[in-house]
mmCIF file with all atom_site columns, C-alpha atoms in Angstrom:
data_model
loop_
_atom_site.group_PDB
_atom_site.id
_atom_site.type_symbol
_atom_site.label_atom_id
_atom_site.label_alt_id
_atom_site.label_comp_id
_atom_site.label_asym_id
_atom_site.label_entity_id
_atom_site.label_seq_id
_atom_site.pdbx_PDB_ins_code
_atom_site.Cartn_x
_atom_site.Cartn_y
_atom_site.Cartn_z
_atom_site.occupancy
_atom_site.B_iso_or_equiv
_atom_site.pdbx_formal_charge
_atom_site.auth_seq_id
_atom_site.auth_comp_id
_atom_site.auth_asym_id
_atom_site.auth_atom_id
_atom_site.pdbx_PDB_model_num
ATOM 1   C CA . MET A 1 1   ? 95.621  74.364  73.992  1.00 0.00 ? 233 MET A CA 1
ATOM 2   C CA . ALA A 1 2   ? 92.942  71.880  73.009  1.00 0.00 ? 234 ALA A CA 1
ATOM 3   C CA . GLY A 1 3   ? 91.078  72.617  76.252  1.00 0.00 ? 235 GLY A CA 1
ATOM 4   C CA . LEU A 1 4   ? 90.902  76.286  75.354  1.00 0.00 ? 236 LEU A CA 1
ATOM 5   C CA . GLN A 1 5   ? 89.486  75.551  71.930  1.00 0.00 ? 237 GLN A CA 1
ATOM 6   C CA . LYS A 1 6   ? 86.676  73.443  73.399  1.00 0.00 ? 238 LYS A CA 1
ATOM 7   C CA . ASN A 1 7   ? 85.393  76.456  75.342  1.00 0.00 ? 239 ASN A CA 1
ATOM 8   C CA . ARG A 1 8   ? 85.470  78.778  72.344  1.00 0.00 ? 240 ARG A CA 1
ATOM 9   C CA . PRO A 1 9   ? 82.039  79.742  71.063  1.00 0.00 ? 241 PRO A CA 1
ATOM 10  C CA . TRP A 1 10  ? 83.386  80.206  67.524  1.00 0.00 ? 242 TRP A CA 1
ATOM 11  C CA . ASP A 1 11  ? 85.838  77.938  65.788  1.00 0.00 ? 243 ASP A CA 1
ATOM 12  C CA . PRO A 1 12  ? 87.210  79.333  62.498  1.00 0.00 ? 244 PRO A CA 1
ATOM 13  C CA . TRP A 1 13  ? 88.237  75.862  61.311  1.00 0.00 ? 245 TRP A CA 1
ATOM 14  C CA . LYS A 1 14  ? 84.609  74.712  61.285  1.00 0.00 ? 246 LYS A CA 1
ATOM 15  C CA . MET A 1 15  ? 83.161  77.516  59.200  1.00 0.00 ? 247 MET A CA 1
ATOM 16  C CA . TYR A 1 16  ? 81.220  75.966  56.364  1.00 0.00 ? 248 TYR A CA 1
ATOM 17  C CA . ASP A 1 17  ? 80.212  79.187  54.634  1.00 0.00 ? 249 ASP A CA 1
ATOM 18  C CA . MET A 1 18  ? 83.820  80.086  53.806  1.00 0.00 ? 250 MET A CA 1
ATOM 19  C CA . SER A 1 19  ? 85.756  79.034  50.769  1.00 0.00 ? 251 SER A CA 1
ATOM 20  C CA . LYS A 1 20  ? 88.894  76.928  50.995  1.00 0.00 ? 252 LYS A CA 1
ATOM 21  C CA . HIS A 1 21  ? 90.880  79.977  49.888  1.00 0.00 ? 253 HIS A CA 1
ATOM 22  C CA . GLU A 1 22  ? 89.590  82.024  52.838  1.00 0.00 ? 254 GLU A CA 1
ATOM 23  C CA . LEU A 1 23  ? 90.305  79.203  55.302  1.00 0.00 ? 255 LEU A CA 1
ATOM 24  C CA . ARG A 1 24  ? 93.824  78.868  53.886  1.00 0.00 ? 256 ARG A CA 1
ATOM 25  C CA . ALA A 1 25  ? 94.330  82.631  54.279  1.00 0.00 ? 257 ALA A CA 1
ATOM 26  C CA . ILE A 1 26  ? 93.195  82.418  57.928  1.00 0.00 ? 258 ILE A CA 1
ATOM 27  C CA . LYS A 1 27  ? 95.616  79.567  58.581  1.00 0.00 ? 259 LYS A CA 1
ATOM 28  C CA . GLU A 1 28  ? 98.490  81.459  56.897  1.00 0.00 ? 260 GLU A CA 1
ATOM 29  C CA . ARG A 1 29  ? 97.794  84.575  58.978  1.00 0.00 ? 261 ARG A CA 1
ATOM 30  C CA . ALA A 1 30  ? 97.708  82.493  62.153  1.00 0.00 ? 262 ALA A CA 1
ATOM 31  C CA . LYS A 1 31  ? 101.007 80.871  61.159  1.00 0.00 ? 263 LYS A CA 1
ATOM 32  C CA . MET A 1 32  ? 102.599 84.288  60.475  1.00 0.00 ? 264 MET A CA 1
ATOM 33  C CA . ARG A 1 33  ? 101.280 85.583  63.812  1.00 0.00 ? 265 ARG A CA 1
ATOM 34  C CA . ASP A 1 34  ? 102.800 82.607  65.639  1.00 0.00 ? 266 ASP A CA 1
ATOM 35  C CA . GLN A 1 35  ? 106.137 83.151  63.853  1.00 0.00 ? 267 GLN A CA 1
ATOM 36  C CA . MET A 1 36  ? 106.128 86.832  64.792  1.00 0.00 ? 268 MET A CA 1
ATOM 37  C CA . LYS A 1 37  ? 105.365 85.983  68.431  1.00 0.00 ? 269 LYS A CA 1
ATOM 38  C CA . ALA A 1 38  ? 108.182 83.431  68.508  1.00 0.00 ? 270 ALA A CA 1
ATOM 39  C CA . ASP A 1 39  ? 110.601 85.925  66.940  1.00 0.00 ? 271 ASP A CA 1
ATOM 40  C CA . TRP A 1 40  ? 109.592 88.605  69.459  1.00 0.00 ? 272 TRP A CA 1
ATOM 41  C CA . GLN A 1 41  ? 110.103 86.231  72.386  1.00 0.00 ? 273 GLN A CA 1
ATOM 42  C CA . LYS A 1 42  ? 113.491 85.260  70.975  1.00 0.00 ? 274 LYS A CA 1
ATOM 43  C CA . LYS A 1 43  ? 114.542 88.916  70.732  1.00 0.00 ? 275 LYS A CA 1
ATOM 44  C CA . VAL A 1 44  ? 113.186 89.880  74.151  1.00 0.00 ? 276 VAL A CA 1
ATOM 45  C CA . THR A 1 45  ? 114.807 87.000  76.014  1.00 0.00 ? 277 THR A CA 1
ATOM 46  C CA . ASP A 1 46  ? 118.200 87.245  74.279  1.00 0.00 ? 278 ASP A CA 1
ATOM 47  C CA . PRO A 1 47  ? 120.792 87.628  77.087  1.00 0.00 ? 279 PRO A CA 1
ATOM 48  C CA . PHE A 1 48  ? 123.271 89.277  74.653  1.00 0.00 ? 280 PHE A CA 1
ATOM 49  C CA . ARG A 1 49  ? 120.756 91.794  73.328  1.00 0.00 ? 281 ARG A CA 1
ATOM 50  C CA . GLY A 1 50  ? 122.750 94.878  74.316  1.00 0.00 ? 282 GLY A CA 1
ATOM 51  C CA . THR A 1 51  ? 126.017 93.753  72.766  1.00 0.00 ? 283 THR A CA 1
ATOM 52  C CA . HIS A 1 52  ? 125.276 93.355  69.077  1.00 0.00 ? 284 HIS A CA 1
ATOM 53  C CA . ASP A 1 53  ? 122.189 95.360  68.106  1.00 0.00 ? 285 ASP A CA 1
ATOM 54  C CA . GLY A 1 54  ? 122.362 98.630  69.979  1.00 0.00 ? 286 GLY A CA 1
ATOM 55  C CA . GLY A 1 55  ? 120.616 97.458  73.129  1.00 0.00 ? 287 GLY A CA 1
ATOM 56  C CA . HIS A 1 56  ? 116.999 97.856  72.121  1.00 0.00 ? 288 HIS A CA 1
ATOM 57  C CA . ILE A 1 57  ? 114.390 96.206  69.947  1.00 0.00 ? 289 ILE A CA 1
ATOM 58  C CA . PHE A 1 58  ? 112.633 98.445  67.449  1.00 0.00 ? 290 PHE A CA 1
ATOM 59  C CA . ASP A 1 59  ? 108.950 97.649  67.285  1.00 0.00 ? 291 ASP A CA 1
ATOM 60  C CA . PRO A 1 60  ? 106.929 99.929  64.997  1.00 0.00 ? 292 PRO A CA 1
ATOM 61  C CA . ALA A 1 61  ? 103.736 99.470  67.035  1.00 0.00 ? 293 ALA A CA 1
ATOM 62  C CA . VAL A 1 62  ? 105.464 100.449 70.275  1.00 0.00 ? 294 VAL A CA 1
ATOM 63  C CA . GLN A 1 63  ? 107.088 103.394 68.498  1.00 0.00 ? 295 GLN A CA 1
ATOM 64  C CA . ARG A 1 64  ? 103.706 104.613 67.216  1.00 0.00 ? 296 ARG A CA 1
ATOM 65  C CA . PHE A 1 65  ? 102.222 104.262 70.697  1.00 0.00 ? 297 PHE A CA 1
ATOM 66  C CA . MET A 1 66  ? 105.053 106.228 72.319  1.00 0.00 ? 298 MET A CA 1
ATOM 67  C CA . ALA A 1 67  ? 104.836 108.925 69.626  1.00 0.00 ? 299 ALA A CA 1
ATOM 68  C CA . MET A 1 68  ? 101.092 109.164 70.209  1.00 0.00 ? 300 MET A CA 1
ATOM 69  C CA . ARG A 1 69  ? 101.635 109.600 73.949  1.00 0.00 ? 301 ARG A CA 1
ATOM 70  C CA . ALA A 1 70  ? 104.329 112.247 73.410  1.00 0.00 ? 302 ALA A CA 1
ATOM 71  C CA . THR A 1 71  ? 102.223 114.331 70.992  1.00 0.00 ? 303 THR A CA 1
ATOM 72  C CA . ASN A 1 72  ? 98.818  113.741 72.559  1.00 0.00 ? 304 ASN A CA 1
ATOM 73  C CA . PHE A 1 73  ? 98.381  117.356 73.663  1.00 0.00 ? 305 PHE A CA 1
ATOM 74  C CA . ASP A 1 74  ? 99.296  118.658 70.188  1.00 0.00 ? 306 ASP A CA 1
ATOM 75  C CA . HIS A 1 75  ? 96.303  116.842 68.696  1.00 0.00 ? 307 HIS A CA 1
ATOM 76  C CA . PHE A 1 76  ? 93.811  117.602 71.478  1.00 0.00 ? 308 PHE A CA 1
ATOM 77  C CA . LYS A 1 77  ? 90.658  119.382 70.374  1.00 0.00 ? 309 LYS A CA 1
ATOM 78  C CA . VAL A 1 78  ? 88.400  121.181 72.820  1.00 0.00 ? 310 VAL A CA 1
ATOM 79  C CA . THR A 1 79  ? 84.837  119.969 72.413  1.00 0.00 ? 311 THR A CA 1
ATOM 80  C CA . PRO A 1 80  ? 81.798  120.225 74.670  1.00 0.00 ? 312 PRO A CA 1
ATOM 81  C CA . LYS A 1 81  ? 82.347  116.610 75.707  1.00 0.00 ? 313 LYS A CA 1
ATOM 82  C CA . THR A 1 82  ? 86.001  117.149 76.731  1.00 0.00 ? 314 THR A CA 1
ATOM 83  C CA . THR A 1 83  ? 85.042  120.344 78.533  1.00 0.00 ? 315 THR A CA 1
ATOM 84  C CA . TYR A 1 84  ? 82.315  118.498 80.427  1.00 0.00 ? 316 TYR A CA 1
ATOM 85  C CA . TYR A 1 85  ? 84.731  115.683 81.357  1.00 0.00 ? 317 TYR A CA 1
ATOM 86  C CA . GLY A 1 86  ? 87.353  118.197 82.490  1.00 0.00 ? 318 GLY A CA 1
ATOM 87  C CA . LEU A 1 87  ? 84.856  119.930 84.734  1.00 0.00 ? 319 LEU A CA 1
ATOM 88  C CA . LEU A 1 88  ? 83.369  116.683 86.018  1.00 0.00 ? 320 LEU A CA 1
ATOM 89  C CA . PHE A 1 89  ? 86.611  114.853 86.766  1.00 0.00 ? 321 PHE A CA 1
ATOM 90  C CA . VAL A 1 90  ? 89.061  117.686 87.576  1.00 0.00 ? 322 VAL A CA 1
ATOM 91  C CA . VAL A 1 91  ? 87.566  121.037 88.505  1.00 0.00 ? 323 VAL A CA 1
ATOM 92  C CA . ILE A 1 92  ? 84.542  119.908 90.542  1.00 0.00 ? 324 ILE A CA 1
ATOM 93  C CA . PRO A 1 93  ? 86.384  117.264 92.644  1.00 0.00 ? 325 PRO A CA 1
ATOM 94  C CA . VAL A 1 94  ? 89.282  119.616 93.413  1.00 0.00 ? 326 VAL A CA 1
ATOM 95  C CA . GLY A 1 95  ? 86.921  122.475 94.283  1.00 0.00 ? 327 GLY A CA 1
ATOM 96  C CA . LEU A 1 96  ? 84.708  120.217 96.405  1.00 0.00 ? 328 LEU A CA 1
ATOM 97  C CA . MET A 1 97  ? 87.643  118.751 98.324  1.00 0.00 ? 329 MET A CA 1
ATOM 98  C CA . THR A 1 98  ? 89.077  122.231 98.909  1.00 0.00 ? 330 THR A CA 1
ATOM 99  C CA . TYR A 1 99  ? 85.734  123.518 100.176 1.00 0.00 ? 331 TYR A CA 1
ATOM 100 C CA . LEU A 1 100 ? 85.159  120.541 102.493 1.00 0.00 ? 332 LEU A CA 1
ATOM 101 C CA . THR A 1 101 ? 88.707  120.649 103.853 1.00 0.00 ? 333 THR A CA 1
ATOM 102 C CA . LEU A 1 102 ? 88.571  124.383 104.586 1.00 0.00 ? 334 LEU A CA 1
ATOM 103 C CA . LYS A 1 103 ? 85.092  124.101 106.102 1.00 0.00 ? 335 LYS A CA 1
ATOM 104 C CA . GLU A 1 104 ? 86.190  121.273 108.417 1.00 0.00 ? 336 GLU A CA 1
ATOM 105 C CA . LYS A 1 105 ? 89.347  123.203 109.393 1.00 0.00 ? 337 LYS A CA 1
ATOM 106 C CA . ASP A 1 106 ? 87.357  126.346 110.198 1.00 0.00 ? 338 ASP A CA 1
ATOM 107 C CA . GLU A 1 107 ? 84.871  124.370 112.326 1.00 0.00 ? 339 GLU A CA 1
ATOM 108 C CA . ARG A 1 108 ? 87.711  122.656 114.200 1.00 0.00 ? 340 ARG A CA 1
ATOM 109 C CA . GLU A 1 109 ? 89.499  125.976 114.730 1.00 0.00 ? 341 GLU A CA 1
ATOM 110 C CA . ALA A 1 110 ? 86.296  127.590 116.033 1.00 0.00 ? 342 ALA A CA 1
ATOM 111 C CA . LYS A 1 111 ? 85.893  124.789 118.583 1.00 0.00 ? 343 LYS A CA 1
ATOM 112 C CA . PHE A 1 112 ? 89.527  125.167 119.655 1.00 0.00 ? 344 PHE A CA 1
ATOM 113 C CA . ARG A 1 113 ? 89.220  128.948 120.047 1.00 0.00 ? 345 ARG A CA 1
ATOM 114 C CA . ALA A 1 114 ? 85.933  128.658 121.949 1.00 0.00 ? 346 ALA A CA 1
ATOM 115 C CA . GLY A 1 115 ? 87.562  126.269 124.406 1.00 0.00 ? 347 GLY A CA 1
ATOM 116 C CA . GLU A 1 116 ? 85.220  123.361 123.645 1.00 0.00 ? 348 GLU A CA 1
ATOM 117 C CA . VAL A 1 117 ? 88.151  120.960 123.098 1.00 0.00 ? 349 VAL A CA 1
ATOM 118 C CA . PRO A 1 118 ? 90.771  120.588 125.831 1.00 0.00 ? 350 PRO A CA 1
ATOM 119 C CA . TYR A 1 119 ? 94.367  120.996 124.687 1.00 0.00 ? 351 TYR A CA 1
ATOM 120 C CA . LYS A 1 120 ? 95.259  117.405 125.593 1.00 0.00 ? 352 LYS A CA 1
ATOM 121 C CA . ASP A 1 121 ? 92.501  116.075 123.288 1.00 0.00 ? 353 ASP A CA 1
ATOM 122 C CA . ARG A 1 122 ? 93.624  118.058 120.260 1.00 0.00 ? 354 ARG A CA 1
ATOM 123 C CA . THR A 1 123 ? 95.184  115.938 117.520 1.00 0.00 ? 355 THR A CA 1
ATOM 124 C CA . TRP A 1 124 ? 96.359  118.769 115.275 1.00 0.00 ? 356 TRP A CA 1
ATOM 125 C CA . TYR A 1 125 ? 99.013  120.342 117.497 1.00 0.00 ? 357 TYR A CA 1
ATOM 126 C CA . PHE A 1 126 ? 101.377 121.522 114.773 1.00 0.00 ? 358 PHE A CA 1
ATOM 127 C CA . MET A 1 127 ? 98.807  122.733 112.263 1.00 0.00 ? 359 MET A CA 1
ATOM 128 C CA . TYR A 1 128 ? 98.034  126.063 113.983 1.00 0.00 ? 360 TYR A CA 1
#
């Protein structure tokens, strides 16, 4: 851990423009964060987790995240930016790939029908 702190560009314990009260508050928050991490690890790695507490760990942050994912479409607002992104990343690529695929298929079919490609050299036997 000490090696990681040497490489840090900012060390909160060496801030000279902060009061002792603020430094103490930072240390208390870090201590609470460490306690919460230890408690979470204890709950997650408990081999008897499913027997005495219902089988799952309730984490409010995870619950908010899952609720946000479930109701994402309900809160979606159409704006020019979202419309542009929808066209750019969905409609145009799908349309372009469809056009190129059909164009290539038609060219290949025209060569087959004109007799330019012998039957033994055709790789798409079952497509026509």
